[in-house]
PDB file of C-alpha atoms in Angstrom:
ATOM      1  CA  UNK A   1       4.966  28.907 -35.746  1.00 42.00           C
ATOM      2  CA  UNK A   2       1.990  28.188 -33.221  1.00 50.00           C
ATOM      3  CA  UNK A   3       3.198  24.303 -33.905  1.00 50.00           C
ATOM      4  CA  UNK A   4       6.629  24.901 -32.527  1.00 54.00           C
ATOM      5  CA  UNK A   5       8.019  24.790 -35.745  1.00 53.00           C
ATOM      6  CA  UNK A   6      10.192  27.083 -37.886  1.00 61.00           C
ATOM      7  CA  UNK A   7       8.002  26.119 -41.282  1.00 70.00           C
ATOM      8  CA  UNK A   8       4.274  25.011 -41.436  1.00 76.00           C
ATOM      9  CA  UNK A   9       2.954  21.498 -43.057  1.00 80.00           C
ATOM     10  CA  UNK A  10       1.695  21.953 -46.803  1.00 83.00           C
ATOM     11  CA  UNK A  11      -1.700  23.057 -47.243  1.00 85.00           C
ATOM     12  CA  UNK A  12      -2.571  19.231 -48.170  1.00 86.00           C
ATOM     13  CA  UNK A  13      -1.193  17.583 -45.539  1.00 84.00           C
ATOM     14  CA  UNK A  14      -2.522  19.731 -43.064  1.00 83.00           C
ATOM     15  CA  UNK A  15      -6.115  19.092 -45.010  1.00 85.00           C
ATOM     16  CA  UNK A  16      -5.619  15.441 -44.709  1.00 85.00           C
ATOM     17  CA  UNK A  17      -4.629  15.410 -41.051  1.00 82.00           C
ATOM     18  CA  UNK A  18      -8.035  17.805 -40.312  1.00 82.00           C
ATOM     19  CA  UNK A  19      -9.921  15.218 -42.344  1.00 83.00           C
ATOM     20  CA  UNK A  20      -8.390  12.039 -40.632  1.00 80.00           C
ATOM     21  CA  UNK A  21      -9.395  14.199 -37.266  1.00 76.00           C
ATOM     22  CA  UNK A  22     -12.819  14.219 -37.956  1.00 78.00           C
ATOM     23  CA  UNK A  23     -13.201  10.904 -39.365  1.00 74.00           C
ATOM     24  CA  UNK A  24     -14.940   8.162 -37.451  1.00 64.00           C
ATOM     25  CA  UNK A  25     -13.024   5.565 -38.579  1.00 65.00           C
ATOM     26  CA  UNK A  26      -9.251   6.299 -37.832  1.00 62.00           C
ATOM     27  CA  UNK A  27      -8.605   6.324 -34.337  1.00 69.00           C
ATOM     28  CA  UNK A  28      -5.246   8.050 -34.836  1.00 78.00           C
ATOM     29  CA  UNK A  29      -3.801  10.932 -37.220  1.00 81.00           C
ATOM     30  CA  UNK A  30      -0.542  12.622 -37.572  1.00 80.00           C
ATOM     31  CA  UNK A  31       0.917  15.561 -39.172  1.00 82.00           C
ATOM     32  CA  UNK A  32       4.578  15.352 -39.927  1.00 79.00           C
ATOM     33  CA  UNK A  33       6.233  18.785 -39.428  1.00 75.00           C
ATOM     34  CA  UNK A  34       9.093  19.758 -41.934  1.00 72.00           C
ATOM     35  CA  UNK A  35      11.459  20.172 -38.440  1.00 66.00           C
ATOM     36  CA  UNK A  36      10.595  16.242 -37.930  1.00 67.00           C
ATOM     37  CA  UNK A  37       8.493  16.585 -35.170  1.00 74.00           C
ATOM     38  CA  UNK A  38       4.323  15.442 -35.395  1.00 78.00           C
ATOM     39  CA  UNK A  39       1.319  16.516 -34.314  1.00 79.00           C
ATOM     40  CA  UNK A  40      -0.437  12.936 -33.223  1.00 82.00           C
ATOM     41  CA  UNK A  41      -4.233  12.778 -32.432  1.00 82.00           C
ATOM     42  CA  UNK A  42      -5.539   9.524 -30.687  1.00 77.00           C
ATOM     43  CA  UNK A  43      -8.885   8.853 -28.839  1.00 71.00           C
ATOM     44  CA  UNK A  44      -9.535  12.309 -28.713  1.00 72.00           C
ATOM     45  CA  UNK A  45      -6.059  13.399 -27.011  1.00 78.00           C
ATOM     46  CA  UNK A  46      -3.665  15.880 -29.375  1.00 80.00           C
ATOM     47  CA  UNK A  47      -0.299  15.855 -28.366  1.00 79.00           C
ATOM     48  CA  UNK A  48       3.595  15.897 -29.512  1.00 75.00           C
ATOM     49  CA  UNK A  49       6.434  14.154 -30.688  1.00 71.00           C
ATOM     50  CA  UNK A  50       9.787  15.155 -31.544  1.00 64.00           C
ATOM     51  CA  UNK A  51      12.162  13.318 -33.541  1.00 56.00           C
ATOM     52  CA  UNK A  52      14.258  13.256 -31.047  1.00 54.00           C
ATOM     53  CA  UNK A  53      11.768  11.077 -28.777  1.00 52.00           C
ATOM     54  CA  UNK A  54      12.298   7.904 -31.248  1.00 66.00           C
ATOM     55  CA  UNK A  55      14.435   5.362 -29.853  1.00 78.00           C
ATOM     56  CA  UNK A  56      17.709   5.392 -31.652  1.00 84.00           C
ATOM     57  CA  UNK A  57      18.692   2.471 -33.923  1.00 89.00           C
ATOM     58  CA  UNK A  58      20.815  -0.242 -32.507  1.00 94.00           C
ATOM     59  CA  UNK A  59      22.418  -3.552 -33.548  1.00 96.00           C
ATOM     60  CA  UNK A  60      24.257  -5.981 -31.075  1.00 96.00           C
ATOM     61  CA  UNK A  61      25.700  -9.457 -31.593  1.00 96.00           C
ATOM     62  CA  UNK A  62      25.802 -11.971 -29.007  1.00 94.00           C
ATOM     63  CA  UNK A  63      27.228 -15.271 -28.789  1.00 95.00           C
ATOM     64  CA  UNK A  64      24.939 -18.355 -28.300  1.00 93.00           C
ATOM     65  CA  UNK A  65      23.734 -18.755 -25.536  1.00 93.00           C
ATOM     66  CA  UNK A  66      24.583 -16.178 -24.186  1.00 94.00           C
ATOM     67  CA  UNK A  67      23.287 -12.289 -22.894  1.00 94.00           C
ATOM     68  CA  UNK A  68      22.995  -8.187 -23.929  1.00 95.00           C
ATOM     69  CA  UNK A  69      21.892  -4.796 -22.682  1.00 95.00           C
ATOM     70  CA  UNK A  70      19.829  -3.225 -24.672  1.00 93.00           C
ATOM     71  CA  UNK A  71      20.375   0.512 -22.876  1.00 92.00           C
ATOM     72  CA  UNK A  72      17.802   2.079 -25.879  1.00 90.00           C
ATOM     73  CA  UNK A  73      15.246  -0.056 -24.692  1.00 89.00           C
ATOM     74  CA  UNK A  74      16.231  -0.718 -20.729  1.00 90.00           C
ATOM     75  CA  UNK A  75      15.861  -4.564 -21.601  1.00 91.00           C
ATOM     76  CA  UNK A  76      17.881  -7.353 -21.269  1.00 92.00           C
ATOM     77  CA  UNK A  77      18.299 -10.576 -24.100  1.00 92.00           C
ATOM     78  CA  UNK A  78      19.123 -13.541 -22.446  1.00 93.00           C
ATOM     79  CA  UNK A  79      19.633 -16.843 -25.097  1.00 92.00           C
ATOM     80  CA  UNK A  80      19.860 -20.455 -23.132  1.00 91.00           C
ATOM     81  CA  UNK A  81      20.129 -23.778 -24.187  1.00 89.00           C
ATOM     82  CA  UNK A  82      17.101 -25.743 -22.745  1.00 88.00           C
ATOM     83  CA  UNK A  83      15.127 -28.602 -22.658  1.00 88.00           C
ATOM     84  CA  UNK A  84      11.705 -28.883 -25.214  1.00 86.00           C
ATOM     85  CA  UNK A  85       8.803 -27.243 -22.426  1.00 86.00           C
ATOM     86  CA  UNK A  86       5.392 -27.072 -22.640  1.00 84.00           C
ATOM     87  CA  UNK A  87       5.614 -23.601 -22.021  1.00 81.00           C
ATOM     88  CA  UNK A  88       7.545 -23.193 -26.025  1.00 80.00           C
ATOM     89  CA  UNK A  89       4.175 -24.073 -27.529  1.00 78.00           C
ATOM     90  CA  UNK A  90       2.196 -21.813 -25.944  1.00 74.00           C
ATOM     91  CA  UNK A  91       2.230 -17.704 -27.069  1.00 67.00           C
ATOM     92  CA  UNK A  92       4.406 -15.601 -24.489  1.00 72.00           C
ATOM     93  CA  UNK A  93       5.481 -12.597 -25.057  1.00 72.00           C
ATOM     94  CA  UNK A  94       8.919 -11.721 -23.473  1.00 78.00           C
ATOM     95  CA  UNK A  95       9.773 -15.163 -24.353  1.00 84.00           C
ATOM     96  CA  UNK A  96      10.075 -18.069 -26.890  1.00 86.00           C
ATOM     97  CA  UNK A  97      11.502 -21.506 -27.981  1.00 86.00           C
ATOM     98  CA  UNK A  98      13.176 -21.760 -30.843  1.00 87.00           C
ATOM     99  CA  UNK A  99      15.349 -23.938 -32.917  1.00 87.00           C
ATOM    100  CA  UNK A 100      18.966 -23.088 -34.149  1.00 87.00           C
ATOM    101  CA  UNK A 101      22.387 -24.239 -34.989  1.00 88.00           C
ATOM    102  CA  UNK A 102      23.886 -21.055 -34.989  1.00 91.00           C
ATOM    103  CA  UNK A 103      26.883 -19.611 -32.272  1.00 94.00           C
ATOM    104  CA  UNK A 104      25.463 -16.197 -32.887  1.00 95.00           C
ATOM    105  CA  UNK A 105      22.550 -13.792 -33.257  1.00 95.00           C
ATOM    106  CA  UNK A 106      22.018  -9.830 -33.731  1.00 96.00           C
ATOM    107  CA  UNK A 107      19.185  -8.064 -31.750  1.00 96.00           C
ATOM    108  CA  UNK A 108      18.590  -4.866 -33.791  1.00 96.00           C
ATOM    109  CA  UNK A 109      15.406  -2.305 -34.428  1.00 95.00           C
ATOM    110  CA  UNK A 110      13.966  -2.616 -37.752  1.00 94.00           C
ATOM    111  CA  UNK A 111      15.195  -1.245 -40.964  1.00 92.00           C
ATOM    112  CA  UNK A 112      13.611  -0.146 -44.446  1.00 90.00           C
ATOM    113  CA  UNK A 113      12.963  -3.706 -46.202  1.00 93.00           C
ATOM    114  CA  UNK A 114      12.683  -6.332 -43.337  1.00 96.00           C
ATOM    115  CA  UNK A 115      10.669  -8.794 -44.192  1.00 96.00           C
ATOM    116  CA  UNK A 116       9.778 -12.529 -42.194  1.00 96.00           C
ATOM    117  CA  UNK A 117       7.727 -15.788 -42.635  1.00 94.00           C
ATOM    118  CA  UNK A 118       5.844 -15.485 -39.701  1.00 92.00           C
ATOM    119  CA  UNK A 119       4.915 -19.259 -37.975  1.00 88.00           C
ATOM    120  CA  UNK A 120       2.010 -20.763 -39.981  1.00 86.00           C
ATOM    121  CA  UNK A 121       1.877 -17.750 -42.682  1.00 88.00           C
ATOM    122  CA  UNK A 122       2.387 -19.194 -46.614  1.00 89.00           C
ATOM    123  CA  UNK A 123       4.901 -16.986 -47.472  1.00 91.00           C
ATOM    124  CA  UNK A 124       7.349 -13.956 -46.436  1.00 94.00           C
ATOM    125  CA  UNK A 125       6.074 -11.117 -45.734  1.00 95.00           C
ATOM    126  CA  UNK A 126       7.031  -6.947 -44.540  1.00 96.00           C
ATOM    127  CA  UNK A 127       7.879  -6.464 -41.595  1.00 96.00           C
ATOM    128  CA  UNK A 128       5.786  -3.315 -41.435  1.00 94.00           C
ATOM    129  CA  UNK A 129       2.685  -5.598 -42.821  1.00 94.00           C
ATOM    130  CA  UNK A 130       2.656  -7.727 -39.810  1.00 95.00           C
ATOM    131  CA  UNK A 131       3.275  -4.869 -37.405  1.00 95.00           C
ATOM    132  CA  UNK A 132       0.061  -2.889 -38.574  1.00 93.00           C
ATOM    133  CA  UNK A 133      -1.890  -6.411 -39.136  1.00 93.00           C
ATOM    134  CA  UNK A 134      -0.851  -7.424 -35.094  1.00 91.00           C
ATOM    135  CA  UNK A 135      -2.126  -3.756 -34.218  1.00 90.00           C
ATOM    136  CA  UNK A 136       1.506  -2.354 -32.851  1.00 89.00           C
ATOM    137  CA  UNK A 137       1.045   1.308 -32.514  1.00 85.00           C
ATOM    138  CA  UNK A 138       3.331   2.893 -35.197  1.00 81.00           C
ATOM    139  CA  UNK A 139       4.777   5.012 -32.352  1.00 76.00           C
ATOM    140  CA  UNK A 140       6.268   0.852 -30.556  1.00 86.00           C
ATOM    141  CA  UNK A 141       7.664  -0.220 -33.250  1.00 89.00           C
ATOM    142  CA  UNK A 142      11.033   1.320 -33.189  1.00 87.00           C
ATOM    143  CA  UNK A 143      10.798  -0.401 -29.947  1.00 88.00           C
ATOM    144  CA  UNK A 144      10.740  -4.008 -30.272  1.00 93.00           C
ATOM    145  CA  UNK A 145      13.710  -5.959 -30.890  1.00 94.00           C
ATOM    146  CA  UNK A 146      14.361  -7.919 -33.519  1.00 96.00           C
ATOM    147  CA  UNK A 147      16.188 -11.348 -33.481  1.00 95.00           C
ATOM    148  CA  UNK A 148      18.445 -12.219 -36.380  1.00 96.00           C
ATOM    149  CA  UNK A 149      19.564 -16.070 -36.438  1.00 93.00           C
ATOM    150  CA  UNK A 150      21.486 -17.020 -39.376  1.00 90.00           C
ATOM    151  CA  UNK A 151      20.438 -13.834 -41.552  1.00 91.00           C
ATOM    152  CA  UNK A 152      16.595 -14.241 -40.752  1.00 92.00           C
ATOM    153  CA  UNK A 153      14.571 -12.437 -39.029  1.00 95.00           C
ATOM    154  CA  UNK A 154      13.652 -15.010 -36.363  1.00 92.00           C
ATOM    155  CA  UNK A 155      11.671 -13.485 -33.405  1.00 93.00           C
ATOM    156  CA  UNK A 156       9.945 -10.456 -32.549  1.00 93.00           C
ATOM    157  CA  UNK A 157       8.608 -10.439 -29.063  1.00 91.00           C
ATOM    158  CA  UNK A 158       5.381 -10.356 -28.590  1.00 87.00           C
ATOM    159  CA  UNK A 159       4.364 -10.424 -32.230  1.00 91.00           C
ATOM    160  CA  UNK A 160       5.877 -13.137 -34.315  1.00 91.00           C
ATOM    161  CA  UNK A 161       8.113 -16.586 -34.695  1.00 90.00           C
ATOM    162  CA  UNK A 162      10.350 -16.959 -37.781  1.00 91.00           C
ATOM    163  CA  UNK A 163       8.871 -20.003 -39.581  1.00 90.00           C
ATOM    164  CA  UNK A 164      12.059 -21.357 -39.745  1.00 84.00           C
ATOM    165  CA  UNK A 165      13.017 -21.549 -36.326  1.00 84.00           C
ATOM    166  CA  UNK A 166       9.921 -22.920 -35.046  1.00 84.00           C
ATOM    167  CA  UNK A 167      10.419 -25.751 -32.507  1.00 84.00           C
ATOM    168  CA  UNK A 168       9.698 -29.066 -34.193  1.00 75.00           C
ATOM    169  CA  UNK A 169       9.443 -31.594 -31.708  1.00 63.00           C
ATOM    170  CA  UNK A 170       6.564 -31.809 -29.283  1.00 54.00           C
ATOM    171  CA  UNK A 171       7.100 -32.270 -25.558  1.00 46.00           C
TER     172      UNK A 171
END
């Protein structure tokens, strides 16, 4: 009740949460509540999250090129045709060359199973592998949006390039 919630954790995840707290090696621990909200302690700071502070899901298709709102995330996508830059070879992260044949795309937030080749990586991977290997705080990562070209997950700013996509040519 002291949590803010109508029913306490179990006795073992509470346990685990105290023993993540005093562990030296994880710098952050949560504590689901059965309401959906968490207790999350990082760098020494305890504080709250509701489910309702998660950014809701979203999916939009746009036409390319082309532009869209994203109102859950006060960002704009803007897709252009362009000349090969220098700029397409070097890492940015609100934006990226890329190479497709496709009229459309879908900017979404992740969903249970995504998976990518990441530029350079042997093989496909989980989405949620290469968010925890790039360090994206679990609480971003409803956050970022996703590019979809052709059914594959093709860009996710400031973390990955799609293999696939990957510009080709050099300058």
């Amino acid at each position: 009740e002291r949590l803010g919630a109508e029913r306490l954790p179990s006795f073992p995840s509470m346990n685990a949460f105290l023993s993540l707290l005093v562990s030296k090696e994880m710098a952050t621990a949560r504590l689901r509540l059965p309401d959906g909200g968490r207790l999350v302690a990082r760098r020494g700071r305890l504080g709250w999250e509701n489910r309702e502070s998660r950014t809701p899901h979203f999916s939009y298709t746009l036409a390319m090129p082309g532009e869209v709102e994203l109102p859950e995330l006060g960002l704009r996508l803007r897709i252009r045709r362009a000349p090969v830059e220098p700029w397409m070879f070097q890492g940015d992260r609100w934006r990226v060359g890329f190479e497709a044949e496709a009229d459309r795309a879908t900017v979404r937030s992740r969903r249970p199973g995504d998976r990518m080749r990441p530029l350079g990586a042997p093989g496909s991977r989980k989405l949620k592998a290469i968010l925890i290997d790039r360090q994206i705080p679990a609480e971003a990562r409803d956050r970022l949006p996703l590019l979809v070209v052709e059914g594959e997950l093709a860009w996710i700013p400031g973390v990955a390039l799609g293999e696939r996509l990957a510009l080709r040519g050099r300058v």
